[in-house]
Each structure stands twice: as C-alpha cells, then as structure tokens.
Amino acid sequence: MNKWRNLLYKSRTDSLKNGLVFTILGIAIAIGANVIYAKIFGYIIGLMFILIGLFFLIFKRSDHIAIHEHAILLTVKKQIVIKKEDIKEIAYKELNTHKNPITSYYPVLLLNNGQEIFINIAFNKLINRDFEKIIKSYL
C-alpha cells in the first residue's frame, strides 16, 4: 500500500502523445512528398507538422500532479512531496482571457513556512471538474 494512502487524483498529460503523433505524421508527410507532384508543398506541410510536434514535446510539457490522502506529489523538473500538514490553505489565482468569457482558476498552495506553490492545472465550469472537486475539498 502506498505510504501516502489512497490516490484521489492523477493528472493526465497529452502533450507527449500529441507531440509524438505530430512529429511522426510530419516525417511521414515529408517522406511521402517524394511521390506527389507538388513536392515543395509536401515538404512545407511536413515541416510544419514536425515543428508543432517538437513544440508539444519541448515547450508544452505540463506538470504532473498526484493528490493522495496525506500528500500532494508535484513533478515539474523533480518530484516535490507536499504533506497535507504543511499546507496552510489553498488559494485560487483567477485568469480571464480576452477571447474566452469563462474565468479559469489555478490553485496556489500556501504552505506553513510562507512558501507559495503554483499548480499549473486550470479548472473552470467546463474543464477539469473532478480536479476542482478534489482540490476544493482537500483541506
């Protein structure tokens, strides 16, 4: 049994799968451009798909988070274990985008030692409803 008890929430990361799919599709389009009449067009489309795939693989990596009963495991570049006793409160950072009328919220963990840890997973009334329920009822 896990020492942090039951797993309440684990984030899903699609950026790795999307990055691989776009990169492989771009390579296939670039190779397939040799058999079509408009080779330059095929090379350009293939290169665009490869660049989108590399963008997802390199820059669009999302944070991995696992919420257990007694701790939150946050993996950004290394794994950080935040025990439930060390969290003073959970605040929410509000983000309004100019094109989207729906406000998104990002949780910020306020620790007992005064440190703030930003969790890069947004939720609103349309996305990540299960994450919202668990993070709001965690303390």
PDB file of C-alpha atoms in Angstrom:
ATOM      1  CA  MET A   1       0.000   0.000   0.000  1.00  0.00           C
ATOM      2  CA  ASN A   2       1.195   3.500  -0.735  1.00  0.00           C
ATOM      3  CA  LYS A   3       2.605   5.409   2.225  1.00  0.00           C
ATOM      4  CA  TRP A   4       0.542   8.494   1.261  1.00  0.00           C
ATOM      5  CA  ARG A   5      -2.681   6.411   1.276  1.00  0.00           C
ATOM      6  CA  ASN A   6      -5.315   6.353  -1.460  1.00  0.00           C
ATOM      7  CA  LEU A   7      -4.830   8.163  -4.734  1.00  0.00           C
ATOM      8  CA  LEU A   8      -7.526  10.823  -5.145  1.00  0.00           C
ATOM      9  CA  TYR A   9      -6.439  12.441  -8.426  1.00  0.00           C
ATOM     10  CA  LYS A  10      -3.721  11.960 -11.034  1.00  0.00           C
ATOM     11  CA  SER A  11      -3.255  14.397 -13.904  1.00  0.00           C
ATOM     12  CA  ARG A  12      -3.248  13.213 -17.464  1.00  0.00           C
ATOM     13  CA  THR A  13      -0.661  14.591 -19.832  1.00  0.00           C
ATOM     14  CA  ASP A  14      -1.485  14.507 -23.508  1.00  0.00           C
ATOM     15  CA  SER A  15       1.408  16.701 -24.635  1.00  0.00           C
ATOM     16  CA  LEU A  16       3.790  13.754 -25.052  1.00  0.00           C
ATOM     17  CA  LYS A  17       1.332  11.750 -27.158  1.00  0.00           C
ATOM     18  CA  ASN A  18       0.352  14.777 -29.239  1.00  0.00           C
ATOM     19  CA  GLY A  19       3.986  15.702 -29.788  1.00  0.00           C
ATOM     20  CA  LEU A  20       4.914  12.221 -30.955  1.00  0.00           C
ATOM     21  CA  VAL A  21       1.908  11.974 -33.265  1.00  0.00           C
ATOM     22  CA  PHE A  22       2.572  15.347 -34.897  1.00  0.00           C
ATOM     23  CA  THR A  23       6.288  14.601 -35.313  1.00  0.00           C
ATOM     24  CA  ILE A  24       5.728  11.153 -36.832  1.00  0.00           C
ATOM     25  CA  LEU A  25       2.962  12.479 -39.084  1.00  0.00           C
ATOM     26  CA  GLY A  26       5.231  15.309 -40.236  1.00  0.00           C
ATOM     27  CA  ILE A  27       8.028  12.886 -41.056  1.00  0.00           C
ATOM     28  CA  ALA A  28       5.602  10.656 -42.971  1.00  0.00           C
ATOM     29  CA  ILE A  29       4.255  13.630 -44.945  1.00  0.00           C
ATOM     30  CA  ALA A  30       7.781  14.828 -45.752  1.00  0.00           C
ATOM     31  CA  ILE A  31       8.814  11.352 -46.936  1.00  0.00           C
ATOM     32  CA  GLY A  32       5.540  10.936 -48.827  1.00  0.00           C
ATOM     33  CA  ALA A  33       6.193  14.228 -50.612  1.00  0.00           C
ATOM     34  CA  ASN A  34       8.618  12.381 -52.895  1.00  0.00           C
ATOM     35  CA  VAL A  35       5.748  10.554 -54.625  1.00  0.00           C
ATOM     36  CA  ILE A  36       3.394  13.501 -55.178  1.00  0.00           C
ATOM     37  CA  TYR A  37       3.560  16.148 -57.864  1.00  0.00           C
ATOM     38  CA  ALA A  38       3.882  19.176 -55.514  1.00  0.00           C
ATOM     39  CA  LYS A  39       6.973  18.168 -53.540  1.00  0.00           C
ATOM     40  CA  ILE A  40       7.652  21.578 -52.041  1.00  0.00           C
ATOM     41  CA  PHE A  41       4.089  21.780 -50.700  1.00  0.00           C
ATOM     42  CA  GLY A  42       4.502  18.348 -49.067  1.00  0.00           C
ATOM     43  CA  TYR A  43       7.828  19.333 -47.536  1.00  0.00           C
ATOM     44  CA  ILE A  44       6.379  22.551 -46.123  1.00  0.00           C
ATOM     45  CA  ILE A  45       3.341  20.796 -44.613  1.00  0.00           C
ATOM     46  CA  GLY A  46       5.584  18.038 -43.209  1.00  0.00           C
ATOM     47  CA  LEU A  47       7.956  20.595 -41.696  1.00  0.00           C
ATOM     48  CA  MET A  48       5.028  22.451 -40.090  1.00  0.00           C
ATOM     49  CA  PHE A  49       3.779  19.206 -38.510  1.00  0.00           C
ATOM     50  CA  ILE A  50       7.281  18.395 -37.247  1.00  0.00           C
ATOM     51  CA  LEU A  51       7.625  21.870 -35.703  1.00  0.00           C
ATOM     52  CA  ILE A  52       4.222  21.577 -33.997  1.00  0.00           C
ATOM     53  CA  GLY A  53       5.242  18.156 -32.631  1.00  0.00           C
ATOM     54  CA  LEU A  54       8.529  19.498 -31.315  1.00  0.00           C
ATOM     55  CA  PHE A  55       6.698  22.418 -29.722  1.00  0.00           C
ATOM     56  CA  PHE A  56       4.461  19.975 -27.844  1.00  0.00           C
ATOM     57  CA  LEU A  57       7.414  17.793 -26.829  1.00  0.00           C
ATOM     58  CA  ILE A  58       9.747  20.557 -25.680  1.00  0.00           C
ATOM     59  CA  PHE A  59       7.739  23.584 -24.561  1.00  0.00           C
ATOM     60  CA  LYS A  60       4.212  22.371 -23.831  1.00  0.00           C
ATOM     61  CA  ARG A  61       5.002  19.813 -21.146  1.00  0.00           C
ATOM     62  CA  SER A  62       2.514  20.048 -18.339  1.00  0.00           C
ATOM     63  CA  ASP A  63       3.072  19.472 -14.666  1.00  0.00           C
ATOM     64  CA  HIS A  64       2.319  16.034 -13.320  1.00  0.00           C
ATOM     65  CA  ILE A  65       0.337  16.063 -10.109  1.00  0.00           C
ATOM     66  CA  ALA A  66      -0.901  13.222  -7.956  1.00  0.00           C
ATOM     67  CA  ILE A  67      -3.136  14.049  -4.998  1.00  0.00           C
ATOM     68  CA  HIS A  68      -3.159  11.436  -2.243  1.00  0.00           C
ATOM     69  CA  GLU A  69      -4.998  11.488   1.074  1.00  0.00           C
ATOM     70  CA  HIS A  70      -1.964  12.684   3.037  1.00  0.00           C
ATOM     71  CA  ALA A  71       0.262  14.366   0.433  1.00  0.00           C
ATOM     72  CA  ILE A  72       0.433  16.047  -2.942  1.00  0.00           C
ATOM     73  CA  LEU A  73       3.155  14.857  -5.313  1.00  0.00           C
ATOM     74  CA  LEU A  74       4.088  17.543  -7.845  1.00  0.00           C
ATOM     75  CA  THR A  75       6.566  16.770 -10.625  1.00  0.00           C
ATOM     76  CA  VAL A  76       7.847  19.747 -12.571  1.00  0.00           C
ATOM     77  CA  LYS A  77      11.536  19.040 -13.124  1.00  0.00           C
ATOM     78  CA  LYS A  78      11.922  16.970  -9.990  1.00  0.00           C
ATOM     79  CA  GLN A  79       9.358  15.397  -7.701  1.00  0.00           C
ATOM     80  CA  ILE A  80       8.186  17.572  -4.822  1.00  0.00           C
ATOM     81  CA  VAL A  81       6.271  15.988  -1.952  1.00  0.00           C
ATOM     82  CA  ILE A  82       3.968  18.365  -0.082  1.00  0.00           C
ATOM     83  CA  LYS A  83       2.455  16.831   3.020  1.00  0.00           C
ATOM     84  CA  LYS A  84      -1.092  17.720   3.944  1.00  0.00           C
ATOM     85  CA  GLU A  85       0.042  19.008   7.346  1.00  0.00           C
ATOM     86  CA  ASP A  86       2.391  21.520   5.661  1.00  0.00           C
ATOM     87  CA  ILE A  87      -0.415  23.209   3.679  1.00  0.00           C
ATOM     88  CA  LYS A  88      -1.943  26.184   5.473  1.00  0.00           C
ATOM     89  CA  GLU A  89      -4.570  26.940   2.810  1.00  0.00           C
ATOM     90  CA  ILE A  90      -5.279  26.715  -0.888  1.00  0.00           C
ATOM     91  CA  ALA A  91      -5.812  29.992  -2.729  1.00  0.00           C
ATOM     92  CA  TYR A  92      -7.012  30.347  -6.303  1.00  0.00           C
ATOM     93  CA  LYS A  93      -5.477  32.594  -8.941  1.00  0.00           C
ATOM     94  CA  GLU A  94      -8.093  33.890 -11.356  1.00  0.00           C
ATOM     95  CA  LEU A  95      -7.299  34.197 -15.054  1.00  0.00           C
ATOM     96  CA  ASN A  96      -9.530  35.962 -17.572  1.00  0.00           C
ATOM     97  CA  THR A  97      -8.620  35.778 -21.224  1.00  0.00           C
ATOM     98  CA  HIS A  98      -9.869  38.401 -23.599  1.00  0.00           C
ATOM     99  CA  LYS A  99     -11.373  35.890 -26.065  1.00  0.00           C
ATOM    100  CA  ASN A 100     -12.893  33.469 -23.578  1.00  0.00           C
ATOM    101  CA  PRO A 101     -15.810  34.653 -21.421  1.00  0.00           C
ATOM    102  CA  ILE A 102     -15.266  31.840 -18.885  1.00  0.00           C
ATOM    103  CA  THR A 103     -12.911  32.548 -15.977  1.00  0.00           C
ATOM    104  CA  SER A 104     -10.308  29.878 -15.235  1.00  0.00           C
ATOM    105  CA  TYR A 105      -8.779  29.291 -11.812  1.00  0.00           C
ATOM    106  CA  TYR A 106      -5.344  27.963 -10.890  1.00  0.00           C
ATOM    107  CA  PRO A 107      -4.703  26.629  -7.362  1.00  0.00           C
ATOM    108  CA  VAL A 108      -1.865  28.080  -5.305  1.00  0.00           C
ATOM    109  CA  LEU A 109      -0.747  26.115  -2.240  1.00  0.00           C
ATOM    110  CA  LEU A 110       0.145  28.382   0.679  1.00  0.00           C
ATOM    111  CA  LEU A 111       2.487  26.465   2.975  1.00  0.00           C
ATOM    112  CA  ASN A 112       3.091  26.943   6.704  1.00  0.00           C
ATOM    113  CA  ASN A 113       6.631  28.251   6.068  1.00  0.00           C
ATOM    114  CA  GLY A 114       5.284  31.106   3.886  1.00  0.00           C
ATOM    115  CA  GLN A 115       6.157  29.497   0.559  1.00  0.00           C
ATOM    116  CA  GLU A 116       3.664  29.567  -2.317  1.00  0.00           C
ATOM    117  CA  ILE A 117       3.499  26.712  -4.816  1.00  0.00           C
ATOM    118  CA  PHE A 118       1.638  27.350  -8.061  1.00  0.00           C
ATOM    119  CA  ILE A 119      -0.088  24.352  -9.656  1.00  0.00           C
ATOM    120  CA  ASN A 120      -0.305  24.755 -13.417  1.00  0.00           C
ATOM    121  CA  ILE A 121      -3.626  22.971 -13.933  1.00  0.00           C
ATOM    122  CA  ALA A 122      -6.605  25.191 -14.665  1.00  0.00           C
ATOM    123  CA  PHE A 123     -10.216  24.459 -13.887  1.00  0.00           C
ATOM    124  CA  ASN A 124     -13.482  26.220 -14.596  1.00  0.00           C
ATOM    125  CA  LYS A 125     -17.111  25.250 -15.054  1.00  0.00           C
ATOM    126  CA  LEU A 126     -16.299  23.355 -18.276  1.00  0.00           C
ATOM    127  CA  ILE A 127     -12.893  21.707 -17.787  1.00  0.00           C
ATOM    128  CA  ASN A 128     -11.271  19.650 -15.022  1.00  0.00           C
ATOM    129  CA  ARG A 129     -14.389  19.359 -12.881  1.00  0.00           C
ATOM    130  CA  ASP A 130     -13.026  16.341 -10.974  1.00  0.00           C
ATOM    131  CA  PHE A 131      -9.788  18.209 -10.182  1.00  0.00           C
ATOM    132  CA  GLU A 132     -11.852  21.161  -8.919  1.00  0.00           C
ATOM    133  CA  LYS A 133     -13.903  18.956  -6.574  1.00  0.00           C
ATOM    134  CA  ILE A 134     -10.843  17.265  -5.104  1.00  0.00           C
ATOM    135  CA  ILE A 135      -8.705  20.392  -4.683  1.00  0.00           C
ATOM    136  CA  LYS A 136     -11.552  22.365  -3.057  1.00  0.00           C
ATOM    137  CA  SER A 137     -12.327  19.584  -0.582  1.00  0.00           C
ATOM    138  CA  TYR A 138      -8.709  18.650   0.139  1.00  0.00           C
ATOM    139  CA  LEU A 139      -8.201  20.565   3.397  1.00  0.00           C
TER     140      LEU A 139
END
